[in-house]
XYZ file of C-alpha atoms in Angstrom:
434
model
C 10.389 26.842 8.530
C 11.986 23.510 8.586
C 11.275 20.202 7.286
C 10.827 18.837 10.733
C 8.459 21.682 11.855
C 6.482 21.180 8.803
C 6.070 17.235 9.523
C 4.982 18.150 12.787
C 2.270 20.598 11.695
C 1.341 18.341 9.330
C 0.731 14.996 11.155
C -1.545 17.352 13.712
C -3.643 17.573 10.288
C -3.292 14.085 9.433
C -4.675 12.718 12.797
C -7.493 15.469 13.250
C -8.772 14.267 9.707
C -8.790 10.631 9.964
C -10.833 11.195 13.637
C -13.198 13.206 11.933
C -13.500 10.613 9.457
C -13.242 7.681 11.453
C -16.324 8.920 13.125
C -18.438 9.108 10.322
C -20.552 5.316 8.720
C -20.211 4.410 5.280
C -23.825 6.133 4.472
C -22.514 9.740 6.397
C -19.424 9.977 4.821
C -21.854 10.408 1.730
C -23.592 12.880 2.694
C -23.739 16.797 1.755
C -23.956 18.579 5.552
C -24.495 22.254 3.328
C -26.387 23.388 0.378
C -24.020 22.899 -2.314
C -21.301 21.695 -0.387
C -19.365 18.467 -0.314
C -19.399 15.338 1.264
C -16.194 14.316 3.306
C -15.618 11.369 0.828
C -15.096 14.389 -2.294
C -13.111 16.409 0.242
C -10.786 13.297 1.126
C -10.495 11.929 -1.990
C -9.203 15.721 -2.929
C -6.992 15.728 -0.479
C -5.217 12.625 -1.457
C -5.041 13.556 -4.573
C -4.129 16.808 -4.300
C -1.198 15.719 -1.848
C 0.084 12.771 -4.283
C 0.216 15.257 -7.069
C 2.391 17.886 -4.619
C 4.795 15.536 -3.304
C 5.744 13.081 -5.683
C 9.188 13.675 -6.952
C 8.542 16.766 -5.120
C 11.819 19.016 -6.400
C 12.090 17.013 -9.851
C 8.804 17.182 -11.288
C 6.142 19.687 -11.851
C 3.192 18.625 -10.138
C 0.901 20.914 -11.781
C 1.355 18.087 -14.898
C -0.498 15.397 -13.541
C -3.002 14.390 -16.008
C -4.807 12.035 -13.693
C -5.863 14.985 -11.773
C -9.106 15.703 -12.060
C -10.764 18.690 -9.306
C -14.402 18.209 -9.914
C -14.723 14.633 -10.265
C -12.838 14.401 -6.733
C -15.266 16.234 -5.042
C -18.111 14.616 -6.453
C -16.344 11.600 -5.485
C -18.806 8.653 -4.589
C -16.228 5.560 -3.774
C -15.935 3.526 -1.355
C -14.667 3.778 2.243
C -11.732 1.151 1.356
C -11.098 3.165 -1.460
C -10.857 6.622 -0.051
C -8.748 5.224 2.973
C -6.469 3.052 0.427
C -5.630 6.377 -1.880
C -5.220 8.596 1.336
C -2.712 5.859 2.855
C -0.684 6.654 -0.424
C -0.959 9.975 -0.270
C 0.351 9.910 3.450
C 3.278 7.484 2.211
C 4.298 9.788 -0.441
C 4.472 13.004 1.583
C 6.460 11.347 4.571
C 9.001 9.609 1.819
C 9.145 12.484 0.194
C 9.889 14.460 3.746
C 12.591 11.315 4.659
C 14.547 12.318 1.933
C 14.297 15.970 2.004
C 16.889 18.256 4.513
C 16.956 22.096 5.450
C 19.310 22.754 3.315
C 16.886 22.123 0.190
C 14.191 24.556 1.561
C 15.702 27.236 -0.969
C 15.357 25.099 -4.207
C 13.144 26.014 -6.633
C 9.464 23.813 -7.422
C 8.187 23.408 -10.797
C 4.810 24.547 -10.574
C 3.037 25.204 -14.284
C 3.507 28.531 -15.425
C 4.545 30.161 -11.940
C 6.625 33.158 -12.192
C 9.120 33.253 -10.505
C 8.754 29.708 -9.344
C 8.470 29.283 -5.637
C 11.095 27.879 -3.515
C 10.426 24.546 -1.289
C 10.045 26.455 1.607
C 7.116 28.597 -0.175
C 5.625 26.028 -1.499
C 5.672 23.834 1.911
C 3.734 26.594 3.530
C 1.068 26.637 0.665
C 0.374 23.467 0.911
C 0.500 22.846 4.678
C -2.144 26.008 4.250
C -4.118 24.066 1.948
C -4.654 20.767 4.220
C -4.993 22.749 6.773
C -8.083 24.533 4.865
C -9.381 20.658 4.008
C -8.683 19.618 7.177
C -11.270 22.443 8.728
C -13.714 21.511 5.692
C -13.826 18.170 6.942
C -13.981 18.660 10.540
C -17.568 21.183 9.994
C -19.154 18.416 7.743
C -18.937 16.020 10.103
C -19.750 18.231 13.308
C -22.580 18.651 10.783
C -23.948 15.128 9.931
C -22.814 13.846 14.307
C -24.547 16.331 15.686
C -24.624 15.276 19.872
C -22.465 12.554 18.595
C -20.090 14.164 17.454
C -16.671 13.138 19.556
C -13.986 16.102 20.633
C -10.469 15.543 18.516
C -6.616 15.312 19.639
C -3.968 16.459 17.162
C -1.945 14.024 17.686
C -1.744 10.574 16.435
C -3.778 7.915 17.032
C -1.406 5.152 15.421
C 2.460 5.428 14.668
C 3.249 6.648 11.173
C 5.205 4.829 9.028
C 8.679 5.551 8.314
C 10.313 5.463 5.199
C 13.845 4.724 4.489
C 15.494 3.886 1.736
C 17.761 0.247 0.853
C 20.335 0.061 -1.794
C 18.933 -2.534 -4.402
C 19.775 -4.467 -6.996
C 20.043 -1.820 -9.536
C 20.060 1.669 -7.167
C 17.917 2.907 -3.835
C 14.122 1.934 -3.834
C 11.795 2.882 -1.208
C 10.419 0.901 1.734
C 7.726 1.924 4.437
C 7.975 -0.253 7.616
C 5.433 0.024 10.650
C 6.686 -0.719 13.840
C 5.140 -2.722 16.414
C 5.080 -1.354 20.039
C 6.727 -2.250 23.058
C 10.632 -3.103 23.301
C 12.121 -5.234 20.756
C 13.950 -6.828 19.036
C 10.708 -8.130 17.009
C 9.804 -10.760 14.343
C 9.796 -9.413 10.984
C 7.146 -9.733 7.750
C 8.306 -8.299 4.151
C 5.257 -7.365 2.098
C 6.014 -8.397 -1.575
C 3.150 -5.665 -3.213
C 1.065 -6.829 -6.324
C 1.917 -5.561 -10.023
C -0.116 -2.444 -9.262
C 2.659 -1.329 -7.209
C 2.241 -0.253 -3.260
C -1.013 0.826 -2.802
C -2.972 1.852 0.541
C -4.452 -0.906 1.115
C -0.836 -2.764 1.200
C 0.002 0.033 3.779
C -2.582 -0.074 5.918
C -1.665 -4.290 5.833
C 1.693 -3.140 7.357
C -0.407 -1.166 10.394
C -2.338 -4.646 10.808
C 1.001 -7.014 11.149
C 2.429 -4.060 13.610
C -0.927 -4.118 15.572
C -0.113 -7.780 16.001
C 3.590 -7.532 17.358
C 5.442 -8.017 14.062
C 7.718 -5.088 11.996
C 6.122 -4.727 8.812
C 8.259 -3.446 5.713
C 6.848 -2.719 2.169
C 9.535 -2.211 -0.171
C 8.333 -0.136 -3.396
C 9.705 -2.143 -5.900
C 8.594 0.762 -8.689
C 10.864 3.739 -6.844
C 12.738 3.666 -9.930
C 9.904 3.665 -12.568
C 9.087 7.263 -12.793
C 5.873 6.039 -15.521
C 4.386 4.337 -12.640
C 4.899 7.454 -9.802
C 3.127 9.065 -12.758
C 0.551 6.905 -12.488
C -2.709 7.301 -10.118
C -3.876 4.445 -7.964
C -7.103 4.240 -9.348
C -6.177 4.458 -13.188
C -3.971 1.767 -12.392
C -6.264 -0.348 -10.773
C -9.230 0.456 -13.826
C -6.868 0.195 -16.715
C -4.545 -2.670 -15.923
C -6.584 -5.777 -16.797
C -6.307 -4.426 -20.532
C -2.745 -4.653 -20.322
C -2.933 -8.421 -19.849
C -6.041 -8.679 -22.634
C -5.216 -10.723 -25.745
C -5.316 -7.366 -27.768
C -4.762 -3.832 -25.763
C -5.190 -1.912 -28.468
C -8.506 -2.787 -29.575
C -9.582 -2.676 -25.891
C -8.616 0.738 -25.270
C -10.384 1.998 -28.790
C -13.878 -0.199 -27.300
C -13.491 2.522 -24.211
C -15.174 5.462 -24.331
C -12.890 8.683 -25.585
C -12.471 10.200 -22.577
C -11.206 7.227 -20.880
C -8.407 6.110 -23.495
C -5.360 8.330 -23.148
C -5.374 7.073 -19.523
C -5.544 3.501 -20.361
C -2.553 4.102 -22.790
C -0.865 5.193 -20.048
C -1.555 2.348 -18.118
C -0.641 0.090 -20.607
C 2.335 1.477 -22.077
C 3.572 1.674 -18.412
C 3.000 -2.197 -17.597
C 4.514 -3.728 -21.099
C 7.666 -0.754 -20.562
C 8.485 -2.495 -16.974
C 12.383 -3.546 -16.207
C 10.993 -6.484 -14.359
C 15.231 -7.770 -14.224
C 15.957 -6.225 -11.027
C 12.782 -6.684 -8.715
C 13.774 -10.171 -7.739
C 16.836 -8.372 -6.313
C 15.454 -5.403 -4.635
C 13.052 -7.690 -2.961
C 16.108 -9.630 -1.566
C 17.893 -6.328 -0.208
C 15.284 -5.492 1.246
C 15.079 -8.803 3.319
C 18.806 -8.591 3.747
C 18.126 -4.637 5.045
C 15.286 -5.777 7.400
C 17.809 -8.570 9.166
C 20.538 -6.182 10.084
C 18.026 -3.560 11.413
C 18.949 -4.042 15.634
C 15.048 -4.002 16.293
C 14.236 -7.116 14.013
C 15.084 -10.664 15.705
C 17.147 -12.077 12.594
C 16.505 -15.682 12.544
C 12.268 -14.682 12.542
C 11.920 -12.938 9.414
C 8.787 -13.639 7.462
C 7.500 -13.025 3.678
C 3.770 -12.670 2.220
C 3.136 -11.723 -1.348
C 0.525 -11.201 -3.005
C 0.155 -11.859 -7.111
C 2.997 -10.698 -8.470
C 4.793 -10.100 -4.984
C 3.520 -13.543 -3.905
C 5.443 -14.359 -6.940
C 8.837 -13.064 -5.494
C 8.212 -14.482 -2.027
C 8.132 -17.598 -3.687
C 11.300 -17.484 -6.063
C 13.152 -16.060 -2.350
C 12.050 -18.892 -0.459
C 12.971 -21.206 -3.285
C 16.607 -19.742 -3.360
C 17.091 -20.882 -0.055
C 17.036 -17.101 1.387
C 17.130 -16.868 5.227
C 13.283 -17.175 5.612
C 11.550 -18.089 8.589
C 8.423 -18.823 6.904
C 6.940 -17.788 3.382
C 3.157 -16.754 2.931
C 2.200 -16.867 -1.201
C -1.382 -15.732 -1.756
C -2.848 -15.970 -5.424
C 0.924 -15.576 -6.502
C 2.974 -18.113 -9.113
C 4.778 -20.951 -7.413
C 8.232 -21.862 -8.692
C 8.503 -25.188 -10.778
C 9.247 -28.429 -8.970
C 12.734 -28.007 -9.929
C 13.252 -24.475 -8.429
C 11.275 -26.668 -5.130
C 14.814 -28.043 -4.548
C 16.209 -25.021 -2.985
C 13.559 -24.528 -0.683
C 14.196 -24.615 3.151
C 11.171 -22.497 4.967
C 7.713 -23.692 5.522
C 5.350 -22.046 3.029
C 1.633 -21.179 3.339
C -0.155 -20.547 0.209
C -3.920 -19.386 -0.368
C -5.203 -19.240 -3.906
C -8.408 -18.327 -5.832
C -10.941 -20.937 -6.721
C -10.781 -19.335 -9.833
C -7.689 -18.591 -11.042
C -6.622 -21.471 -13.196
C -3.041 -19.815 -14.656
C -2.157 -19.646 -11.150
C -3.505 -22.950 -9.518
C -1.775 -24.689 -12.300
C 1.483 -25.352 -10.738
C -0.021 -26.253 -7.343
C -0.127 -30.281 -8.009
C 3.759 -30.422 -8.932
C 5.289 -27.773 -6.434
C 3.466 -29.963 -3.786
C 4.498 -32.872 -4.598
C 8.492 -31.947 -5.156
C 8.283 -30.134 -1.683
C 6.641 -33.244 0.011
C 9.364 -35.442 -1.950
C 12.159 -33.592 -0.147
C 10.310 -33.577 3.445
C 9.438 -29.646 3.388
C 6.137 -27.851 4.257
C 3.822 -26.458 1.910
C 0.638 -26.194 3.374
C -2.321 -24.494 0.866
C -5.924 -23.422 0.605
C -8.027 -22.785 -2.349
C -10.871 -20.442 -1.753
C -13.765 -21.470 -3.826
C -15.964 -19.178 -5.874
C -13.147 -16.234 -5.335
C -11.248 -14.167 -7.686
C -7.732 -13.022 -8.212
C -7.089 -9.956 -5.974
C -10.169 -10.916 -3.621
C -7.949 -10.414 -0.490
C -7.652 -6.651 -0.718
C -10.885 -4.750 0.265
C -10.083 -1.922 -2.440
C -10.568 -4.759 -5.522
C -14.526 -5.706 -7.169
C -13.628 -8.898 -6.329
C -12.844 -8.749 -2.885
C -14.230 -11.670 -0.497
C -14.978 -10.722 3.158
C -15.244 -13.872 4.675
C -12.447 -15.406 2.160
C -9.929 -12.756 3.191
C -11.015 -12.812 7.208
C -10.506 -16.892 6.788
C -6.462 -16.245 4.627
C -5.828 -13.360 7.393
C -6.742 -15.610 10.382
C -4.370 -18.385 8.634
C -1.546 -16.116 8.253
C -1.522 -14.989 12.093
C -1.655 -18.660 12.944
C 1.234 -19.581 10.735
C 3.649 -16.661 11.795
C 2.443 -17.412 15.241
C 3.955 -20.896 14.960
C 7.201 -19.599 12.915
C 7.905 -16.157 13.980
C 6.969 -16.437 17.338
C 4.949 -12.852 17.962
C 4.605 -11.941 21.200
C 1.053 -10.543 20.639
C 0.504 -12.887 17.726
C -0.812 -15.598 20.016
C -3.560 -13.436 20.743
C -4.382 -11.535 17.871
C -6.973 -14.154 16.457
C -8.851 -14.379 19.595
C -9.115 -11.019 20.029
C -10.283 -10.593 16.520
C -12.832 -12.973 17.141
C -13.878 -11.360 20.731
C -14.799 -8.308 18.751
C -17.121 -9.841 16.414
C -19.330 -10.965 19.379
C-alpha cells in the first residue's frame, strides 16, 4: 500500500457516502430503515468521529485516548443536518492533512493504539481503517436504498466537488495548517482568507471555502490552533457546548451547576480556552496572506479577508496595518480603535449582531476615524440576531440574516476582487429560490 493508493480508495468512499446522504431529507436521514438498526445520521456522525479520533496527530498520539469519544451516543445520534455535515467536513480535513503530510517512507512506523500488542505499523493500521469506512460506507448506502426506495439514485465513486488541499505555511511562531478550495477553470484567481472563530476551524468554515470556490474565488482557511495540541484534543461539538462558560463571569461555578457527567468535558474546554498563546495568531494569519499572494494561481493585487468573531477580529487588525488587502469583510468581529483606523488602506464591509453590544461598541468611532481620513467602511447591523448567527451549525443561527450578509459579501468582492463568476453568483442564487 501507499499513501497515495490509500487516498484514492478513500475519496471513492468519501463521495459514495455524501451521495447517499445527499439524497436523503432532513426527516429520512432520521429514520431507522431495519429493526434495531441505525439511522444514517448515527452512522455519519460515527464515522466522523471515528475518523477524527484515527487521524489526528495520526503517528504522535494514541487515538484510542480520546475521551470525547463516545460509540453509543453517536449512533443514537439525533443532530442536525448542518451539524452532521459540519463534523464530517472536519473529519475529511483532518484525514487529508494528515495524508499531506504523511510519505511512503512512514508506512513502517509504529501507531499508538491502547493496549495493542505489538502495536501496528501505519501501513496496518491504514488498511483497518480504510476497511472500516468502507464497512460504514456500505451501512449507509443499504439505509438509504432502504428509506428511497424507486427513488433511490445510482452512485459514482468519484467526486462530486474538488477536495480541499492542505498545505502547510511557515508562521509566526512554526508551520500551521491551511485548507484552500480551488475554484475551477484557468487562473490566476482572486483570493479570500477565512479568519475562523475562537472555536477553531470547524466544518461549517470548510464547507464556506467550497461556497467562495463555487463562486470563482480561491478560498484558504488557515488553522490558526495547528500548534495547540489541547484544542486537536478537543471535539467540535464539546467545543461548541462548553465554550460560552469559558467567557462566564465565574467558570468554575458553572461547570459544578452542570450535571456530573458533563463536567470533566467542560474543564477541558475551559482550561483549553484560558491556556491559549493568543501572541502569535495575528502573525500566522499574516503568513498566511503573504503565502496565498505568492501562490502562481492567485492574482496578487485581489486578495480578500472575511472573519468571523475572533477571526473577524484579525481581519480587522490586518487591514488596519495597512497589509496588501484588496478588501476586508469583518462579521460580528472587534474593530480596531480609531487610532489603529489610521493605517487602514482597503475598503471594509462589516455585518454585526443586533445584539451584541461588546462588539457594536466600537462601531460609532472606527466609522467616524475611517470617514475622517476618506476610507470605506461600509456596515450592517442585523436586528434581533445573535453572535455566531451566520453559521448554520450555531442555536442562534439566522437564515434570512445570513442569506442577506452572504449576498453582501459576493457583491462587495464582486466590486473589489473582480470574480469572474462572482458577477453571477447572486443571481443565480436567487434563480434557484424561484
Amino acid at each position: 500500500m501507499s499513501i497515495a493508493a490509500f487516498r484514492y480508495e478513500f475519496e471513492r468512499y468519501v463521495a459514495i457516502i455524501e451521495q447517499a446522504f445527499d439524497q436523503l431529507d432532513d426527516a429520512q436521514l432520521l429514520k431507522q430503515p431495519f429493526p434495531g438498526g441505525t439511522s444514517v445520521t448515527g452512522l455519519l456522525t460515527h464515522a466522523s468521529s471515528f475518523l477524527t479520533a484515527r487521524f489526528a496527530d495520526l503517528l504522535s498520539v494514541d487515538s484510542n485516548n480520546r475521551p470525547w469519544r463516545d460509540h453509543q451516543a453517536d449512533l443514537a445520534s439525533t443532530k442536525s443536518r448542518a451539524i452532521v455535515r459540519s463534523e464530517w467536513e472536519v473529519a475529511l480535513a483532518t484525514v487529508r492533512g494528515e495524508l499531506a503530510r504523511l510519505r511512503d517512507s512512514d508506512l513502517g512506523a509504529p501507531l499508538r493504539l491502547g493496549s495493542h500488542d505489538p502495536q501496528p505499523t501505519l501501513a496496518e493500521g491504514l488498511s483497518r481503517f480504510g476497511s472500516h469506512i468502507a464497512y460504514h460506507a456500505g451501512q449507509i448506502v443499504s439505509a438509504a436504498r432502504a428509506i428511497l426506495g424507486s427513488a433511490w439514485k445510482p452512485l459514482a465513486a468519484k467526486p462530486l466537488r474538488q477536495p480541499l488541499e492542505h498545505h502547510l505555511v511557515t508562521g509566526a511562531h512554526g508551520p500551521i495548517g491551511v485548507a484552500v478550495a480551488r475554484p475551477t477553470g484557468a487562473g490566476p484567481h482572486p483570493a479570500v482568507i477565512i479568519g475562523q472563530e475562537g472555536l477553531g476551524v470547524t466544518g461549517h468554515l470548510l464547507g464556506l471555502a467550497h461556497r467562495f470556490a463555487q463562486a470563482g474565488y480561491l478560498a484558504v482557511v488557515p488553522d490558526l490552533y495547528s500548534r495547540d495540541l489541547a484544542r486537536r484534543n478537543l471535539h467540535e461539538t464539546e467545543v461548541l457546548a462548553y465554550l460560552p462558560l469559558a467567557r462566564n463571569a465565574d467558570p468554575a461555578a458553572a461547570i459544578a451547576a452542570l450535571p456530573e457527567r458533563q463536567q470533566a468535558a467542560a474543564r477541558r474546554v475551559v482550561g483549553w480556552f484560558a491556556g491559549r498563546d493568543t501572541a502569535a495568531y495575528a502573525g500566522d494569519f499574516a503568513a498566511t496572506l503573504a503565502w496565498t499572494g505568492q501562490r502562481s494561481d492567485v492574482r496578487a493585487q485581489h486578495l480578500g479577508a472575511i472573519g468571523f468573531s475572533f477571526g473577524g477580529g484579525l481581519v480587522a487588525q490586518l487591514a488596519a496595518s495597512g497589509a496588501p488587502l484588496a478588501a476586508a469583510v469583518v462579521v460580528y468581529g472587534q474593530l480596531p480603535s480609531a487610532a489603529q483606523a489610521a493605517g487602514l488602506k482597503a475598503p471594509v464591509l462589516g455585518h454585526f449582531a443586533g445584539e451584541d453590544q461588546a462588539i457594536n461598541a466600537n462601531i460609532p468611532a472606527f466609522a467616524e476615524a475611517v470617514a475622517s481620513r476618506g476610507g470605506s467602511f461600509a456596515h450592517t447591523i442585523h436586528p434581533g440576531t445573535k453572535h455566531g448567527f451566520f453559521s448554520e451549525t450555531r442555536p442562534v443561527f439566522d437564515a434570512a440574516a445570513s442569506e442577506r450578509v452572504w449576498q453582501s459579501v459576493l457583491g462587495f468582492y464582486a466590486t473589489h476582487l473582480q470574480a469572474r463568476k462572482a458577477a453571477t453568483a447572486a443571481a443565480s442564487v436567487v434563480a434557484e429560490k424561484r
